[in-house]
C-alpha positions as a printed Julia matrix, in Angstrom:
348×3 Matrix{Float64}:
 56.92  59.39   22.93
 59.63  61.81   22.06
 62.71  61.31   20.1
 65.75  59.57   21.39
 68.69  61.83   22.63
 71.22  58.99   22.93
 71.99  56.32   20.57
 73.78  53.0    21.44
 76.7   51.45   19.62
 76.03  49.32   16.36
 79.02  47.34   16.05
 77.41  44.33   17.02
 74.35  44.81   14.61
 76.33  46.0    11.48
 79.34  46.12    9.24
 81.04  49.17    8.25
 83.12  49.8     4.9
 84.76  53.28    5.15
 87.51  55.08    3.78
 88.68  58.58    2.48
 86.84  59.98   -0.58
 87.45  58.64   -4.05
 88.92  55.31   -2.39
 86.05  52.88   -4.23
 83.82  52.14   -1.35
 80.6   52.02   -3.18
 81.6   49.53   -5.88
 83.25  47.14   -3.36
 80.2   47.21   -1.15
 77.95  46.08   -4.04
 80.89  43.21   -4.71
 80.35  42.14   -1.01
 76.74  42.0    -1.66
 77.17  39.3    -4.06
 78.27  37.26   -1.16
 76.3   38.47    1.8
 72.62  39.03    2.06
 72.92  42.76    2.77
 71.37  46.15    2.31
 73.68  49.17    2.19
 73.12  52.15    4.51
 74.94  55.45    3.55
 77.48  56.73    5.81
 77.66  60.07    4.54
 76.62  63.36    5.65
 75.87  64.89    2.14
 74.34  62.21    0.31
 71.31  62.78    2.31
 70.26  65.9     0.09
 68.48  65.33   -3.01
 69.71  66.94   -6.16
 72.98  66.85   -4.91
 74.45  63.98   -6.9
 77.44  64.42   -8.81
 79.49  66.62   -6.31
 78.75  64.11   -3.75
 79.62  61.28   -5.84
 76.39  59.58   -4.76
 76.18  55.77   -5.79
 75.28  55.62   -9.31
 71.66  54.44  -10.44
 72.82  51.1   -11.78
 74.84  50.46   -8.29
 71.51  51.35   -6.41
 69.55  49.0    -8.57
 71.82  45.98   -7.83
 71.65  46.09   -3.88
 69.09  48.14   -1.93
 70.24  51.45   -0.59
 69.23  53.48    2.46
 69.71  56.88    3.66
 70.2   58.69    0.42
 68.01  61.57   -0.91
 66.42  62.27    2.61
 65.8   66.04    2.43
 66.12  69.06    0.02
 69.19  71.07   -0.06
 67.28  74.01    1.87
 66.82  71.68    4.68
 68.97  71.15    7.8
 69.94  67.46    8.43
 71.53  66.79   11.62
 73.48  64.16   13.09
 70.63  63.48   15.47
 68.29  63.06   12.56
 70.87  60.77   10.69
 71.45  58.43   13.76
 67.51  58.04   14.05
 66.97  57.17   10.66
 70.02  54.79   10.59
 68.94  52.83   13.74
 65.46  52.52   12.54
 66.67  51.15    9.08
 69.12  48.67   10.93
 66.22  47.32   12.84
 64.14  46.96    9.75
 66.99  45.22    7.73
 67.78  42.82   10.57
 64.25  42.0    10.97
 64.18  41.01    7.35
 67.02  38.67    8.14
 69.61  40.68    6.3
 72.99  42.39    7.23
 73.2   46.37    7.55
 76.47  47.44    5.82
 77.19  50.94    6.48
 79.1   52.34    3.67
 80.6   55.95    3.57
 83.41  58.41    5.13
 81.8   60.91    7.42
 83.84  60.71   10.51
 81.3   61.66   13.15
 78.48  59.39   11.82
 81.22  56.36   11.91
 82.3   57.13   15.47
 78.44  57.81   16.52
 77.5   54.23   14.96
 80.76  52.5    16.38
 80.65  54.09   19.88
 77.15  55.67   20.49
 76.31  59.27   20.78
 74.59  61.68   22.76
 72.75  64.26   20.61
 71.76  67.01   23.18
 69.08  69.31   22.94
 67.58  70.55   19.92
 69.56  73.67   18.33
 68.87  77.04   19.51
 68.98  79.02   16.32
 68.79  82.51   17.98
 71.67  81.73   20.39
 73.45  80.34   17.4
 73.0   83.6    15.37
 74.42  85.88   18.44
 77.38  83.5    18.65
 78.03  83.79   14.82
 77.78  87.61   15.03
 80.21  87.58   17.91
 82.76  85.37   15.79
 82.61  87.47   12.72
 83.34  90.71   15.21
 86.09  88.93   17.45
 87.34  85.91   15.82
 87.8   82.36   16.39
 90.26  82.7    19.19
 87.75  84.78   21.02
 85.08  82.07   20.73
 87.7   79.39   21.77
 88.43  81.35   25.17
 84.54  81.54   25.87
 84.38  77.85   25.44
 87.37  77.54   27.84
 85.17  78.92   30.27
 82.37  76.82   30.17
 83.87  73.41   28.66
 87.56  73.42   28.91
 87.75  69.85   27.76
 86.08  70.65   24.52
 87.98  73.71   23.94
 91.21  71.64   24.25
 89.81  68.75   22.02
 88.35  70.68   19.17
 90.52  72.06   16.36
 90.89  75.84   16.64
 89.23  76.37   13.18
 86.33  74.27   14.12
 83.83  76.82   14.87
 81.02  75.05   14.17
 81.55  72.51   16.79
 82.68  74.81   19.26
 79.3   76.63   18.69
 77.43  73.71   19.43
 79.29  73.18   22.4
 78.53  76.51   23.78
 74.84  75.76   22.93
 74.78  72.54   24.88
 76.44  73.98   27.96
 73.92  76.87   27.82
 70.97  74.72   27.39
 71.59  71.76   29.66
 74.09  73.5    32.19
 76.24  70.59   31.4
 79.53  70.45   29.14
 78.97  68.43   26.2
 82.29  66.87   26.58
 80.91  65.47   30.1
 77.75  64.21   28.27
 79.46  62.41   25.62
 82.0   60.68   27.66
 80.11  57.54   28.0
 80.39  56.98   24.66
 84.21  57.43   24.26
 85.17  53.87   25.23
 87.17  52.35   22.28
 87.27  48.67   21.41
 89.57  46.33   19.2
 89.31  45.4    15.96
 88.25  41.9    16.69
 85.16  43.1    18.46
 83.68  44.72   15.05
 83.48  44.19   11.38
 84.88  47.64   10.35
 87.01  47.92    7.33
 88.73  51.01    5.87
 90.39  51.25    2.14
 93.96  52.66    2.34
 95.54  53.89   -0.59
 99.1   55.29   -0.9
 98.62  59.08   -0.75
 99.97  59.75   -4.38
 97.52  57.31   -5.75
 94.64  58.63   -3.88
 95.47  62.18   -5.14
 95.31  61.15   -8.57
 92.11  59.28   -7.95
 90.47  62.36   -6.61
 91.81  64.52   -9.6
 90.34  62.0   -11.97
 87.05  61.97   -9.99
 86.62  65.81   -9.77
 87.51  66.22  -13.45
 84.74  63.61  -14.11
 82.08  65.33  -11.78
 82.73  68.75  -14.18
 82.66  66.92  -17.35
 79.31  65.33  -16.39
 77.73  68.65  -15.62
 78.57  69.67  -11.67
 78.2   73.25  -12.82
 74.74  72.72  -14.21
 73.81  70.55  -11.2
 74.78  73.61   -8.83
 72.95  76.09  -11.06
 69.74  74.17  -10.98
 69.95  73.92   -7.32
 70.42  77.79   -6.85
 67.72  78.25   -9.48
 65.05  75.99   -7.26
 66.38  76.69   -3.67
 67.24  80.36   -3.0
 68.22  79.47    0.32
 70.81  76.41    0.86
 70.89  75.06    4.43
 74.19  75.58    6.22
 74.99  71.66    6.4
 74.51  71.42    2.64
 76.84  74.5     2.17
 79.54  72.41    3.68
 79.75  69.86    0.57
 82.97  70.18   -1.23
 82.36  71.29   -4.81
 79.45  73.12   -4.2
 80.48  76.18   -2.39
 83.21  76.7    -4.84
 80.9   76.56   -7.97
 78.65  79.01   -6.3
 81.7   81.38   -6.37
 82.37  80.48  -10.05
 78.41  81.28  -10.63
 78.78  84.58   -8.68
 81.67  85.39  -11.22
 84.47  85.5    -8.38
 86.78  82.79   -9.8
 87.04  81.32  -13.41
 86.35  77.61  -14.2
 89.9   76.55  -14.01
 90.39  77.89  -10.71
 87.25  76.36   -9.35
 88.32  72.95  -10.64
 91.66  73.42   -8.9
 90.22  74.53   -5.65
 87.91  71.53   -5.69
 90.65  69.13   -6.16
 92.71  71.0    -3.29
 89.77  70.7    -0.96
 88.87  67.46   -1.53
 92.43  66.15   -1.02
 92.2   68.13    2.33
 89.07  66.37    3.08
 90.63  63.07    2.63
 93.31  63.84    4.83
 91.03  64.58    7.57
 89.18  61.5     6.88
 92.55  59.43    7.16
 93.24  61.04   10.55
 90.0   60.31   11.91
 90.32  56.46   10.73
 93.71  56.16   12.13
 92.4   57.11   15.86
 89.81  54.59   15.71
 91.04  51.47   17.29
 87.87  49.39   15.67
 89.17  49.95   12.27
 90.96  47.23   10.45
 92.7   48.73    7.02
 92.76  47.03    3.67
 95.91  48.01    1.66
 94.59  49.37   -1.84
 96.57  49.59   -5.16
 95.88  49.82   -8.96
 96.39  46.31   -9.46
 93.87  45.15   -6.67
 90.23  44.21   -8.32
 86.86  45.1    -6.5
 86.21  41.2    -6.02
 89.81  40.86   -4.68
 89.19  43.24   -2.07
 85.75  42.03   -1.23
 87.61  38.48   -0.77
 89.74  39.76    1.86
 87.23  41.69    3.75
 85.03  38.3     3.78
 88.22  36.37    4.88
 89.02  38.9     7.55
 85.39  38.33    8.82
 85.75  34.77    9.02
 89.12  35.04   11.1
 87.59  37.17   13.62
 87.38  36.07   17.06
 84.79  38.51   18.28
 80.83  38.58   18.28
 79.12  38.11   15.03
 82.02  36.17   13.21
 80.97  34.79    9.95
 81.87  31.12    9.29
 80.83  31.2     5.59
 80.32  33.76    3.01
 76.49  33.49    3.21
 76.54  33.56    7.06
 75.34  36.7     9.04
 76.14  38.05   12.38
 73.73  37.41   15.02
 71.44  40.09   15.62
 71.86  41.77   18.92
 67.99  42.0    19.57
 68.59  43.71   23.1
 70.1   46.68   21.64
 67.24  47.73   19.41
 66.03  51.22   19.82
 62.96  52.58   21.1
 61.11  55.71   20.99
 61.48  56.31   17.44
 60.07  59.36   16.14
 61.39  62.66   14.65
 64.86  63.74   15.59
 65.89  66.71   17.44
 67.94  69.18   15.4
 71.33  68.76   16.94
């Protein structure tokens, strides 16, 4: 049987701990594991890459030893890894975790992956790389506005919804329309229905902006102190070609420029800090748009255990399916929603 192209929501089968980068998700997740019989699934589009450890803030080995982690180190940096591949792997892992009588806990901050897990996703057809190359050449010649105008002709809703600079998703929308004869916005509409926070265990860590920026700056400085430049240099040495997806990782493209001699180290560090703050703002904007999310207010006085205790209490207070009545109870698995046709995912 072939790979699935649509994926149902996972809200009734898993918990989610999310938030912007540097918000402290990984450590709090392990604290939750001390109270719940759970396994952690990474909700991050960059930690799927082997060798990309420091720049992606991959959970430390000590944390991974305390609790089983999934969806880390799936492919090498020269390999594309699509949303469809992620979802197929994630759904298979959820099946296995639930089958062991444990709770799947997604931890991470990639907005597209979070939305796809909460509301479902239509992956569409595999990528047409020749078509993409042709469109990218047009983009270089005529700019993003011309690309947007072309998308307006075949998928006006996507043209309206996508950010003017989000050329990657505009190209994908053009590709889907060409390959299927149907706008991607029409295909995805079945998965746009939102749900209330009472219907899911979705918790987002929210820091005051100034404190989050301080945490980001400290994390970036620590990444460089721990050897980020050496990590990127080793990746470049061993993988002459880096996948387009991996090149989107903040920290790596900036260090590549440093290794090329186009910027100095101080400027590189400043750029990584600035780009990470921009990423955090985008993540926060996405999270505010998701009705399923319950926000956990953070400050420097709160301990990881305190935050974990609040999440557990909120779960007990929920009225929706899967409510826990004690710290050791698990949501009832929705066996009717398990996936079928598991196989190799399309590149979409």
